[in-house]
Amino acid sequence: MNEETKALIDESKHKTRKRVKITSQGDYESLFINSRTRQIYIRKLAKNVVRNHKKTMELLADK
């Protein structure tokens, strides 16, 4: 788990909604966080990061 995600989890303890920058293009996703849904959103965030990383790697491989 990276620092940004840790910070997100810590901050979520005292915030209900957090907008998180997911991609380098600046796409944002609103996260509604409470103890029950926190893990789901963190997982969703991680998936997006991985998917974008794969895309980046493919683009670099093409060059």
Coordinates of C-alpha atoms in Angstrom, one line a residue:
M1 CA 0.0 0.0 0.0
N2 CA 1.5 3.3 -1.0
E3 CA 1.7 6.5 1.0
E4 CA -1.1 8.2 -0.8
T5 CA -3.5 5.4 -0.1
K6 CA -2.5 5.4 3.6
A7 CA -3.0 9.1 3.8
L8 CA -6.4 8.6 2.2
I9 CA -7.4 6.0 4.8
D10 CA -6.2 8.2 7.7
E11 CA -8.0 11.2 6.4
S12 CA -11.2 9.2 5.7
K13 CA -11.5 8.6 9.4
H14 CA -12.6 12.2 10.0
K15 CA -14.1 13.1 6.5
T16 CA -17.2 11.8 4.8
R17 CA -16.2 12.6 1.3
K18 CA -12.8 12.7 -0.3
R19 CA -12.0 13.6 -3.9
V20 CA -9.0 11.6 -5.0
K21 CA -6.8 12.2 -8.0
I22 CA -6.6 8.9 -9.8
T23 CA -4.8 9.5 -13.0
S24 CA -2.0 11.7 -14.3
Q25 CA -4.6 13.3 -16.6
G26 CA -6.3 14.6 -13.6
D27 CA -9.5 12.5 -13.4
Y28 CA -11.2 12.7 -10.1
E29 CA -13.5 10.3 -8.4
S30 CA -15.5 11.1 -5.3
L31 CA -15.1 8.7 -2.5
F32 CA -17.9 8.3 0.1
I33 CA -16.2 6.8 3.0
N34 CA -17.4 5.1 6.1
S35 CA -16.0 2.1 7.9
R36 CA -18.1 -0.4 5.8
T37 CA -17.3 1.0 2.3
R38 CA -13.7 2.2 2.8
Q39 CA -12.2 -1.0 1.6
I40 CA -14.3 -1.2 -1.6
Y41 CA -13.3 2.3 -2.7
I42 CA -9.6 1.7 -1.9
R43 CA -9.8 -1.4 -4.0
K44 CA -11.5 0.4 -6.8
L45 CA -8.8 3.1 -6.6
A46 CA -6.0 0.5 -6.7
K47 CA -7.6 -1.1 -9.8
N48 CA -7.6 2.2 -11.6
V49 CA -4.0 2.9 -10.8
V50 CA -3.0 -0.6 -12.0
R51 CA -5.0 -0.2 -15.2
N52 CA -3.5 3.2 -15.9
H53 CA 0.0 1.9 -15.2
K54 CA -0.5 -1.0 -17.7
K55 CA -1.7 1.5 -20.3
T56 CA 1.4 3.6 -19.7
M57 CA 3.7 0.6 -20.0
E58 CA 2.0 -0.5 -23.3
L59 CA 2.5 3.0 -24.7
L60 CA 6.2 3.0 -23.7
A61 CA 6.6 -0.5 -25.3
D62 CA 5.2 0.8 -28.6
K63 CA 7.8 3.5 -28.9

